[in-house]
Coordinates of C-alpha atoms in Angstrom, one line a residue:
M1 CA 252.3 233.2 49.3
T2 CA 252.6 231.7 52.8
D3 CA 255.8 230.3 54.3
A4 CA 256.2 226.6 54.4
T5 CA 256.3 226.7 58.2
P6 CA 252.9 226.5 59.9
T7 CA 251.8 229.0 62.6
P8 CA 252.6 227.5 66.0
P9 CA 251.6 225.4 67.8
F10 CA 250.9 223.1 64.9
D11 CA 253.2 220.1 64.5
D12 CA 255.1 218.8 61.4
S13 CA 251.9 217.2 60.0
D14 CA 250.8 220.7 59.0
L15 CA 254.0 221.6 57.1
L16 CA 253.2 222.7 53.5
A17 CA 256.0 220.4 52.2
T18 CA 254.2 217.3 53.7
R19 CA 250.7 218.0 52.4
L20 CA 249.2 215.7 49.8
G21 CA 248.0 217.0 46.4
A22 CA 249.4 219.9 44.4
H23 CA 250.8 222.9 46.3
P24 CA 252.6 225.9 44.7
L25 CA 256.0 226.6 46.3
P26 CA 256.3 229.6 48.6
D27 CA 259.0 231.2 46.3
G28 CA 256.8 230.9 43.2
S29 CA 259.3 228.6 41.4
G30 CA 256.9 225.8 40.8
T31 CA 254.4 223.3 42.3
R32 CA 255.0 220.2 44.4
F33 CA 252.9 217.2 43.5
R34 CA 252.7 214.6 46.2
L35 CA 250.7 211.5 46.8
W36 CA 250.5 208.5 49.2
S37 CA 249.7 205.0 48.0
T38 CA 250.1 201.6 49.7
V39 CA 249.1 199.5 46.6
N40 CA 250.9 201.1 43.6
R41 CA 254.6 200.5 42.6
E42 CA 254.8 203.5 40.3
A43 CA 253.3 206.9 40.2
A44 CA 253.3 209.8 37.8
V45 CA 251.5 213.1 37.2
R46 CA 250.2 214.3 33.9
V47 CA 250.3 218.1 33.9
N48 CA 248.8 220.1 30.9
G49 CA 249.0 216.9 28.9
V50 CA 252.6 216.0 29.7
T51 CA 253.4 213.0 31.9
H52 CA 256.1 213.3 34.6
P53 CA 257.3 210.4 36.7
M54 CA 257.2 210.9 40.5
A55 CA 260.0 209.8 42.8
P56 CA 259.3 207.2 45.5
L57 CA 260.4 208.7 48.9
G58 CA 259.5 205.7 51.0
D59 CA 256.5 204.8 53.2
G60 CA 254.2 205.0 50.1
I61 CA 255.0 208.7 49.3
F62 CA 255.7 209.8 45.7
E63 CA 256.7 213.3 44.8
V64 CA 257.8 215.6 42.0
V65 CA 258.4 219.4 41.8
L66 CA 257.6 220.9 38.4
P67 CA 258.0 224.5 37.1
V68 CA 254.3 225.1 36.7
G69 CA 252.0 227.4 38.7
P70 CA 248.3 228.0 39.5
G71 CA 246.0 227.2 36.7
A72 CA 247.8 224.1 35.5
R73 CA 245.6 221.0 35.0
Y74 CA 246.7 217.7 36.3
L75 CA 245.8 214.0 36.9
F76 CA 247.8 211.3 38.8
L77 CA 248.7 208.0 37.2
L78 CA 248.9 205.0 39.5
D79 CA 250.7 202.1 37.8
G80 CA 249.7 203.8 34.6
A81 CA 245.9 204.2 35.5
E82 CA 244.6 207.7 35.5
R83 CA 243.1 208.8 38.8
P84 CA 241.9 212.2 40.0
D85 CA 243.5 213.7 43.0
P86 CA 241.3 213.2 46.1
Y87 CA 243.2 216.1 47.7
A88 CA 242.5 218.5 44.8
R89 CA 241.8 222.1 45.7
F90 CA 239.5 222.5 42.7
L91 CA 238.0 220.1 40.1
P92 CA 236.5 222.4 37.4
D93 CA 235.3 219.5 35.3
G94 CA 233.8 217.4 38.1
V95 CA 235.0 214.7 40.4
H96 CA 236.1 212.4 37.6
G97 CA 238.2 215.0 35.8
E98 CA 241.5 216.8 36.0
A99 CA 242.3 219.0 39.0
E100 CA 243.5 222.6 38.8
V101 CA 246.5 223.8 40.7
M102 CA 245.3 226.5 43.1
D103 CA 247.1 229.1 45.3
L104 CA 244.6 229.6 48.1
T105 CA 246.8 232.2 49.7
D106 CA 246.5 234.6 46.8
F107 CA 243.1 236.1 47.5
A108 CA 243.0 239.8 48.4
W109 CA 240.9 239.8 51.6
Q110 CA 239.2 243.1 52.3
H111 CA 238.3 242.4 55.9
P112 CA 241.4 240.7 57.4
D113 CA 240.7 241.8 60.9
W114 CA 237.5 239.9 61.3
R115 CA 237.5 237.9 64.5
G116 CA 234.2 236.0 64.4
V117 CA 231.0 235.9 66.4
A118 CA 230.7 234.4 69.9
L119 CA 228.5 231.4 70.2
E120 CA 226.0 233.2 72.5
D121 CA 225.5 235.8 69.8
C122 CA 225.0 233.3 67.0
V123 CA 221.6 233.1 65.2
F124 CA 222.3 230.5 62.5
Y125 CA 220.7 230.7 59.0
E126 CA 221.1 227.4 57.1
L127 CA 221.2 227.7 53.3
H128 CA 221.8 225.5 50.3
V129 CA 223.9 227.5 47.7
G130 CA 222.3 225.8 44.7
T131 CA 218.7 226.7 45.7
F132 CA 219.1 229.9 47.7
T133 CA 219.0 232.0 44.5
P134 CA 217.8 231.3 40.9
E135 CA 221.4 231.2 39.8
G136 CA 222.6 228.9 42.5
T137 CA 226.1 230.3 42.9
Y138 CA 228.2 231.9 45.6
R139 CA 228.2 235.2 43.7
A140 CA 224.4 235.3 43.5
A141 CA 224.1 234.4 47.2
M142 CA 226.5 237.2 48.0
E143 CA 224.0 239.7 46.6
R144 CA 221.4 238.5 49.1
L145 CA 223.6 239.0 52.2
P146 CA 222.2 242.5 53.0
D147 CA 218.7 240.8 53.3
L148 CA 220.1 238.5 56.0
V149 CA 221.6 241.4 57.8
D150 CA 218.2 243.2 57.7
L151 CA 216.6 240.0 59.0
G152 CA 218.9 240.0 62.0
V153 CA 220.7 236.7 61.7
T154 CA 224.4 236.7 62.6
A155 CA 225.8 233.4 61.2
I156 CA 225.3 231.7 57.9
E157 CA 225.5 227.9 57.8
L158 CA 226.2 226.6 54.3
M159 CA 225.1 223.1 53.5
P160 CA 228.1 221.0 52.2
V161 CA 230.0 222.4 49.3
A162 CA 232.8 219.7 49.0
A163 CA 232.7 218.4 45.4
F164 CA 230.3 215.6 44.7
A165 CA 229.2 213.8 41.5
G166 CA 226.6 215.4 39.3
R167 CA 225.5 219.0 38.8
H168 CA 223.2 219.3 41.8
G169 CA 222.5 217.6 45.1
W170 CA 222.3 218.2 48.8
G171 CA 226.1 217.8 49.2
Y172 CA 226.2 215.0 51.7
D173 CA 227.7 212.6 49.2
G174 CA 230.9 214.6 48.8
V175 CA 234.1 212.8 47.6
A176 CA 236.7 215.5 47.2
L177 CA 236.6 217.2 50.6
Y178 CA 239.2 219.9 49.6
A179 CA 237.5 221.1 46.4
P180 CA 234.5 223.4 46.4
H181 CA 231.7 222.1 44.1
A182 CA 232.4 223.6 40.7
P183 CA 228.8 224.5 39.7
Y184 CA 228.5 226.8 42.6
G185 CA 231.6 228.8 41.5
R186 CA 235.4 228.9 41.8
P187 CA 237.2 228.8 45.1
E188 CA 237.8 232.6 44.8
D189 CA 234.0 233.0 44.6
L190 CA 233.5 231.2 47.9
M191 CA 236.3 233.4 49.4
A192 CA 234.5 236.5 48.1
F193 CA 231.3 235.3 49.7
V194 CA 232.9 234.8 53.0
D195 CA 234.8 238.2 52.8
A196 CA 231.6 240.0 51.9
A197 CA 229.7 238.4 54.8
H198 CA 232.4 239.4 57.2
G199 CA 232.2 243.0 56.0
L200 CA 228.6 243.0 56.9
G201 CA 229.1 241.5 60.3
L202 CA 228.0 237.9 59.4
A203 CA 230.0 234.8 60.4
V204 CA 230.0 231.9 57.9
F205 CA 230.0 228.3 58.9
L206 CA 230.2 225.2 56.7
D207 CA 228.6 221.8 57.0
V208 CA 231.2 219.1 56.6
V209 CA 230.8 215.3 56.3
Y210 CA 233.5 213.3 58.0
N211 CA 231.5 210.1 58.6
H212 CA 231.4 208.7 55.0
F213 CA 232.1 209.4 51.3
G214 CA 229.7 209.5 48.5
P215 CA 229.2 206.5 46.2
D216 CA 230.4 208.1 43.0
G217 CA 233.8 209.6 42.5
N218 CA 235.6 208.5 45.7
Y219 CA 239.1 207.5 44.5
L220 CA 240.7 207.1 47.9
R221 CA 240.6 203.3 47.7
A222 CA 242.6 203.4 44.5
Y223 CA 245.4 205.0 46.5
S224 CA 245.1 203.0 49.6
P225 CA 242.4 200.7 51.0
T226 CA 243.6 201.4 54.5
Y227 CA 241.6 204.7 54.5
F228 CA 238.7 202.3 55.3
T229 CA 238.0 199.6 57.7
D230 CA 235.5 196.8 58.3
R231 CA 235.6 197.4 62.1
F232 CA 232.9 200.0 61.5
H233 CA 230.1 200.6 59.2
S234 CA 227.8 203.6 58.7
A235 CA 224.3 203.8 57.3
W236 CA 225.9 205.2 54.1
G237 CA 228.8 202.8 53.4
E238 CA 232.1 201.4 54.7
G239 CA 233.7 202.8 57.8
L240 CA 236.5 205.3 57.8
D241 CA 239.6 204.2 59.7
Y242 CA 240.6 207.1 62.0
A243 CA 243.4 204.9 63.4
E244 CA 245.1 205.3 60.1
P245 CA 247.2 208.5 60.3
H246 CA 246.5 209.6 56.7
M247 CA 242.8 209.3 57.2
R248 CA 243.1 211.2 60.4
R249 CA 245.1 213.9 58.7
L250 CA 242.8 214.1 55.8
V251 CA 240.0 215.5 57.9
T252 CA 242.1 217.6 60.3
G253 CA 243.9 219.2 57.4
N254 CA 240.5 219.8 55.7
A255 CA 239.2 221.5 58.7
R256 CA 242.2 223.7 58.9
M257 CA 241.9 224.6 55.2
W258 CA 238.3 225.8 55.5
L259 CA 239.0 227.8 58.6
R260 CA 242.4 229.2 57.6
E261 CA 242.5 229.6 53.9
Y262 CA 238.8 230.3 53.3
R263 CA 238.5 232.1 56.7
L264 CA 235.3 230.3 57.7
D265 CA 234.2 230.8 61.2
G266 CA 233.3 227.3 62.1
L267 CA 232.1 223.9 61.0
R268 CA 228.9 221.9 61.5
L269 CA 229.9 218.3 61.8
D270 CA 227.4 216.0 60.1
A271 CA 226.0 213.0 62.0
T272 CA 228.8 212.7 64.5
Q273 CA 227.2 209.5 65.9
E274 CA 228.6 207.9 62.8
I275 CA 232.1 209.1 63.2
R276 CA 233.5 206.0 64.9
D277 CA 237.1 206.0 66.3
D278 CA 238.8 203.5 68.6
S279 CA 242.0 205.5 68.8
P280 CA 243.3 206.7 72.2
V281 CA 242.2 210.3 71.3
H282 CA 238.9 210.4 69.5
I283 CA 239.1 212.3 66.2
L284 CA 236.4 214.7 67.4
A285 CA 238.6 215.7 70.3
E286 CA 241.6 216.2 68.0
L287 CA 239.5 218.3 65.6
A288 CA 238.3 220.5 68.5
D289 CA 241.9 221.0 69.6
E290 CA 243.0 221.9 66.1
V291 CA 240.2 224.3 65.5
H292 CA 240.4 226.1 68.8
R293 CA 244.1 226.7 68.4
L294 CA 243.4 228.9 65.4
R295 CA 243.4 232.7 65.8
G296 CA 240.0 234.3 66.2
T297 CA 236.7 232.7 67.2
H298 CA 236.2 229.3 65.6
L299 CA 233.4 227.0 66.6
L300 CA 232.5 223.3 66.0
I301 CA 228.8 222.3 66.1
A302 CA 227.8 218.6 66.2
E303 CA 224.7 217.1 64.6
D304 CA 224.1 214.2 66.9
Y305 CA 220.8 212.7 68.0
R306 CA 222.3 210.8 71.0
N307 CA 222.0 213.7 73.5
L308 CA 225.5 213.3 74.9
P309 CA 226.8 216.3 76.8
E310 CA 230.3 214.9 76.7
L311 CA 230.6 216.0 73.1
V312 CA 231.0 219.5 74.7
T313 CA 232.3 218.7 78.2
E314 CA 234.9 216.1 77.1
H315 CA 235.5 216.4 73.3
R316 CA 235.3 220.2 73.7
L317 CA 232.9 220.8 70.7
D318 CA 230.9 224.0 71.1
G319 CA 227.3 223.0 70.4
I320 CA 224.9 220.2 69.6
W321 CA 221.9 220.2 67.3
V322 CA 218.9 219.2 69.5
D323 CA 216.4 217.1 67.6
D324 CA 214.2 216.7 70.7
F325 CA 213.1 220.3 70.7
H326 CA 212.1 220.2 67.0
H327 CA 210.3 216.9 67.5
E328 CA 208.2 218.2 70.4
V329 CA 207.3 221.3 68.4
R330 CA 206.5 219.2 65.4
V331 CA 204.2 216.9 67.3
T332 CA 202.5 219.8 69.0
L333 CA 201.7 221.6 65.7
T334 CA 201.0 218.6 63.5
G335 CA 200.1 215.6 65.6
D336 CA 202.5 213.5 63.6
R337 CA 203.3 210.3 65.5
D338 CA 204.9 208.1 62.8
G339 CA 208.6 207.2 62.6
Y340 CA 210.9 208.9 65.1
Y341 CA 208.0 211.2 66.2
A342 CA 206.3 208.3 68.0
P343 CA 208.1 208.7 71.3
Y344 CA 207.2 212.4 71.7
Q345 CA 204.1 213.7 73.4
G346 CA 203.8 217.3 72.1
G347 CA 201.7 220.0 73.8
A348 CA 202.4 222.6 76.4
A349 CA 203.6 220.2 79.2
A350 CA 206.1 218.4 76.8
L351 CA 207.5 221.7 75.5
A352 CA 207.9 223.0 79.0
H353 CA 209.8 219.8 79.9
V354 CA 212.2 219.9 76.9
I355 CA 213.0 223.6 77.6
R356 CA 213.6 223.0 81.2
R357 CA 215.8 219.9 80.7
G358 CA 217.5 221.0 77.5
W359 CA 216.4 217.8 75.7
V360 CA 214.0 215.0 76.4
F361 CA 215.9 211.7 76.4
E362 CA 218.5 211.6 79.2
G363 CA 218.8 207.9 79.7
Q364 CA 215.4 206.5 79.0
E365 CA 215.0 203.7 76.5
W366 CA 214.8 204.9 72.9
P367 CA 212.0 202.8 71.4
L368 CA 213.5 202.8 67.9
E369 CA 216.6 201.1 69.0
G370 CA 215.6 199.4 72.3
E371 CA 218.5 200.9 74.1
P372 CA 219.0 203.9 76.6
R373 CA 219.5 207.2 74.8
G374 CA 221.1 210.3 76.2
R375 CA 222.4 211.8 79.5
P376 CA 221.3 214.9 81.4
A377 CA 222.2 218.2 79.8
D378 CA 222.7 219.9 83.2
A379 CA 226.4 220.7 82.5
L380 CA 225.6 222.5 79.2
R381 CA 225.0 226.2 78.8
A382 CA 222.0 227.4 76.9
P383 CA 224.1 228.4 73.8
N384 CA 225.6 224.9 73.6
L385 CA 222.1 223.7 72.6
V386 CA 221.1 224.5 69.0
Y387 CA 217.3 224.7 68.7
Y388 CA 215.3 224.8 65.4
I389 CA 211.7 224.3 64.2
Q390 CA 212.9 223.4 60.7
N391 CA 216.2 222.4 59.0
H392 CA 217.2 220.8 55.7
D393 CA 216.6 217.2 57.1
Q394 CA 213.3 217.8 58.8
V395 CA 211.9 219.5 55.6
G396 CA 213.8 217.5 53.0
N397 CA 213.3 214.0 54.4
R398 CA 209.6 214.2 53.7
P399 CA 208.0 212.7 50.6
V400 CA 207.5 216.0 48.8
G401 CA 209.7 218.3 50.9
D402 CA 206.8 220.3 52.3
R403 CA 207.7 222.9 55.0
L404 CA 206.0 223.2 58.3
N405 CA 203.9 226.2 57.1
D406 CA 202.8 224.2 54.0
L407 CA 200.8 221.7 56.0
P408 CA 197.0 222.4 55.8
H409 CA 196.5 221.7 59.5
V410 CA 199.2 224.2 60.6
S411 CA 197.9 227.7 60.8
M412 CA 200.1 230.7 60.2
T413 CA 199.1 231.9 63.7
V414 CA 200.5 228.8 65.4
Y415 CA 203.6 228.8 63.0
R416 CA 204.4 232.3 64.1
G417 CA 203.8 231.3 67.7
A418 CA 206.4 228.5 67.4
S419 CA 208.8 231.0 65.7
M420 CA 208.4 233.4 68.7
L421 CA 209.2 230.6 71.1
L422 CA 212.3 229.6 69.1
L423 CA 213.8 233.1 68.9
S424 CA 213.0 234.1 72.4
L425 CA 214.8 231.2 74.2
P426 CA 218.4 231.6 75.3
M427 CA 219.4 228.5 73.3
T428 CA 221.2 229.1 70.0
P429 CA 218.5 229.3 67.3
L430 CA 218.9 228.0 63.7
L431 CA 216.6 229.0 60.8
F432 CA 216.3 227.2 57.5
M433 CA 216.4 229.4 54.5
G434 CA 213.0 230.9 53.7
Q435 CA 211.6 230.1 57.1
E436 CA 211.6 233.8 58.0
W437 CA 208.8 234.5 55.4
A438 CA 207.1 231.0 55.6
A439 CA 208.4 230.3 52.1
G440 CA 205.9 228.5 49.8
T441 CA 208.6 226.6 48.0
P442 CA 209.4 223.0 49.1
F443 CA 212.8 221.6 49.8
P444 CA 212.7 218.0 48.7
F445 CA 215.7 215.7 48.4
F446 CA 217.3 215.9 44.9
S447 CA 220.3 214.3 43.2
D448 CA 222.0 214.0 39.9
H449 CA 223.5 210.6 39.8
H450 CA 224.0 208.4 36.7
A451 CA 220.9 206.3 36.0
E452 CA 221.6 203.1 37.9
L453 CA 223.0 204.8 41.0
G454 CA 220.1 207.2 40.9
R455 CA 217.7 204.3 41.0
L456 CA 219.5 202.7 43.9
V457 CA 219.5 206.0 45.9
T458 CA 215.8 206.5 45.3
E459 CA 215.0 203.0 46.4
G460 CA 217.3 203.4 49.4
R461 CA 215.5 206.5 50.6
R462 CA 212.2 204.7 50.4
R463 CA 213.6 202.0 52.7
E464 CA 215.3 204.4 55.1
F465 CA 212.1 206.4 55.6
G466 CA 209.7 203.5 55.2
H467 CA 208.6 203.9 58.8
F468 CA 207.0 207.2 57.8
A469 CA 203.5 206.7 56.3
G470 CA 204.1 209.2 53.5
F471 CA 206.9 207.2 51.9
A472 CA 204.5 204.3 51.3
G473 CA 202.4 206.4 48.9
T474 CA 202.7 207.4 45.3
E475 CA 203.4 211.1 45.8
V476 CA 207.1 210.7 46.7
L477 CA 209.1 213.0 44.4
D478 CA 211.7 211.5 42.2
P479 CA 215.0 213.0 43.4
Q480 CA 216.6 212.3 40.0
D481 CA 214.0 214.5 38.2
E482 CA 215.5 217.9 37.5
A483 CA 212.1 219.4 38.2
T484 CA 212.5 218.3 41.9
F485 CA 215.7 220.4 42.2
R486 CA 214.1 223.3 40.4
A487 CA 211.1 223.3 42.7
A488 CA 213.4 223.8 45.7
K489 CA 214.7 227.2 44.6
L490 CA 213.5 230.0 46.8
N491 CA 211.0 232.5 45.4
W492 CA 212.2 235.8 46.8
A493 CA 209.4 237.8 45.3
E494 CA 206.8 236.2 47.6
R495 CA 208.3 237.9 50.6
E496 CA 206.2 241.0 49.8
E497 CA 202.9 239.1 49.7
D498 CA 200.3 239.0 52.5
E499 CA 201.1 236.3 55.1
H500 CA 204.7 236.0 53.9
A501 CA 205.3 239.7 54.5
R502 CA 203.6 239.6 57.9
T503 CA 205.7 236.7 59.0
L504 CA 208.9 238.4 57.8
A505 CA 208.1 241.5 59.7
M506 CA 207.6 239.4 62.9
Y507 CA 210.9 237.6 62.4
R508 CA 212.7 240.9 62.1
A509 CA 211.0 242.3 65.2
L510 CA 211.8 239.1 67.2
L511 CA 215.5 239.1 66.2
R512 CA 215.8 242.8 67.0
R513 CA 214.2 242.1 70.4
R514 CA 216.6 239.1 70.9
R515 CA 219.6 241.3 70.1
E516 CA 218.6 244.4 72.1
D517 CA 216.5 243.2 75.1
P518 CA 218.9 243.0 78.1
V519 CA 216.8 240.2 79.7
L520 CA 216.6 238.0 76.7
R521 CA 220.4 238.5 76.2
H522 CA 220.9 236.9 79.5
R523 CA 221.9 233.3 78.4
D524 CA 222.0 231.7 81.8
R525 CA 219.8 228.5 81.9
A526 CA 219.5 229.1 85.7
A527 CA 217.5 232.2 85.0
L528 CA 215.0 230.3 82.9
T529 CA 212.0 228.4 84.1
S530 CA 209.1 226.9 82.2
G531 CA 205.8 225.2 82.8
H532 CA 202.2 225.1 81.7
V533 CA 198.7 226.0 82.7
G534 CA 196.4 223.6 80.8
D535 CA 197.2 224.2 77.2
V536 CA 199.2 227.4 77.7
L537 CA 203.0 227.2 77.7
W538 CA 204.8 229.7 79.9
V539 CA 208.5 230.5 79.9
R540 CA 209.9 232.9 82.5
W541 CA 213.3 234.7 82.5
Q542 CA 214.4 236.3 85.8
A543 CA 217.6 238.4 85.2
P544 CA 219.1 241.0 87.4
V545 CA 217.8 243.8 85.1
G546 CA 214.3 242.6 84.8
E547 CA 211.8 239.8 84.1
R548 CA 210.2 238.4 80.9
V549 CA 207.4 236.0 80.4
L550 CA 206.4 234.3 77.2
L551 CA 202.9 232.8 76.9
W552 CA 201.9 230.5 74.0
N553 CA 198.3 229.7 73.7
L554 CA 198.1 226.1 72.4
G555 CA 194.4 225.7 73.3
A556 CA 191.3 226.1 71.2
A557 CA 190.0 229.2 72.8
P558 CA 191.2 232.8 73.2
L559 CA 192.7 233.7 76.6
V560 CA 193.4 236.8 78.6
P561 CA 196.9 236.6 80.2
A562 CA 195.9 238.4 83.4
E563 CA 193.2 235.7 84.0
L564 CA 195.7 232.8 83.9
E565 CA 196.4 231.1 87.2
L566 CA 200.2 231.2 86.8
P567 CA 202.5 230.2 89.7
F568 CA 203.8 233.8 89.8
P569 CA 202.3 237.2 89.3
L570 CA 202.5 238.8 85.9
S571 CA 204.3 242.2 86.1
G572 CA 204.9 244.7 83.5
G573 CA 203.2 245.1 80.1
L574 CA 203.0 243.6 76.7
L575 CA 206.3 243.9 74.8
L576 CA 205.6 241.8 71.6
R577 CA 203.0 239.4 70.3
S578 CA 203.4 237.0 67.4
E579 CA 200.4 238.4 65.6
G580 CA 201.7 241.9 65.7
P581 CA 200.6 245.3 67.1
D582 CA 197.3 245.2 65.1
S583 CA 195.8 242.9 67.7
G584 CA 196.4 245.5 70.5
E585 CA 195.3 244.4 73.9
A586 CA 192.9 241.7 72.6
P587 CA 193.0 238.2 74.1
L588 CA 195.6 235.8 72.8
A589 CA 194.1 233.8 69.9
P590 CA 194.6 230.1 69.6
G591 CA 198.2 229.5 68.5
E592 CA 199.3 233.0 69.3
A593 CA 202.3 233.9 71.6
A594 CA 203.1 237.0 73.5
L595 CA 206.1 238.4 75.4
L596 CA 205.5 240.4 78.6
G597 CA 208.0 242.0 80.9
S598 CA 209.1 244.4 83.5
G599 CA 212.4 246.1 84.2
A600 CA 215.0 247.3 81.6

């Protein structure tokens, strides 16, 4: 059991005695139950079926200490009305039920000396716990960790696990931010997953949603409407008021819990453009300060389409997801030009530009909003830019959740070429689960809401993505149909089959090359140049220990690298090609990529 005094330099807001919810006392004598309400005159807690009044301490705080320990079940009563605890550490019966008192300091960690993975060494692997394995649990996912080590990724990124209504969903409608979603397993199971990953040299990150709450099971307003404000609104509901100290502390305390009690290595912050704050210190900057003061290596990554370098340079986050790279790759491979793909050109020249500049929009007008978007990324290091060719959104926000490799007009050759580009660049790469073997299973949007809410969510998604042609058709999968969820579960057996096995072998070889090649390990953007010769993209690394050149043939005819009129001489030999050693010294086929080099 930890002491009530926080590790310096945290202030009084982190004292155990001031935290809301249910917290076992350090001496083991009982549990403190504490809540804050601005609209209720009386409060009580029902523990294991027995109701106990809570004493008002002033400023809306109610508290009682009872001689019960971990495992006790409880509900709060606000002016006699039963309400779940929004600060619960576990909700075994779902977001509308009783909470369980948890001692999160009691887990026996086997790898307490783990210190994390530096950003420049991160290769992210995004996974959804419920569909990563047939069982859909932390324990089942833990059994697959050796496969990720063999692949060569270094950092797992879990899609949100904060408790949400229903049995299955993507997790972005969480309502109890401190309670891991019960169908995935108990809190101890999540800790065991993290511990096992650390033992294998894998960092574990968590996707957290601090921009809105889900529509079902959010009880914060019953405690105080001042958690919310009409000064801001998001695409998903009423705005969160980060000028309210309790709202502010809810998320800073949540971040500390995941990183300290669960020993996660970092957080991916969902849609930070929707985290509005008019306080003197923006909540993102405060989160960064809190996280970076923890022991070890802890990182914060923003999902933010605005292309704002100040998220790193001023708010001190560590990285930003870069949609522009994905969109240029997508348009190059598919020719898609509907929705938010319309402003992108695709092709070798456009890819060279996004690699050279970091992202595309750096102040130009964004046609979808009619306003300027972005600023130059010159101040950012390569690892600050998180690149991907697939992620949960770009797969799941399609009518049937089809992956890039599922599309009939995307050949496996060009898919592997895009993969080689992604994993060779010095930017931080992110893979979406199953990408490494070109999984044949889709990843559509799925949910498990009650009937009326489910209908509204389905209609809302059709409106949100109505600018994509596919959402106007009849083939849009019903997210409420359990078969949609079942279809998203990975088929691990297909890894051994034909093109799947060939793709997996290439990913393993690429990640080994990324890890061991002294030139590719050089993460300085100043050492990187890019350009094109017709339909051929070239990327050149010039490091003190040698030179590497990647060529990707995006044309319709084979080419011989030595015959290209590049602005520099090719030196050295062939190191790796996306179609493998069987192609020998043959010309690069359409869609194929190759890495050449000299020096170490």
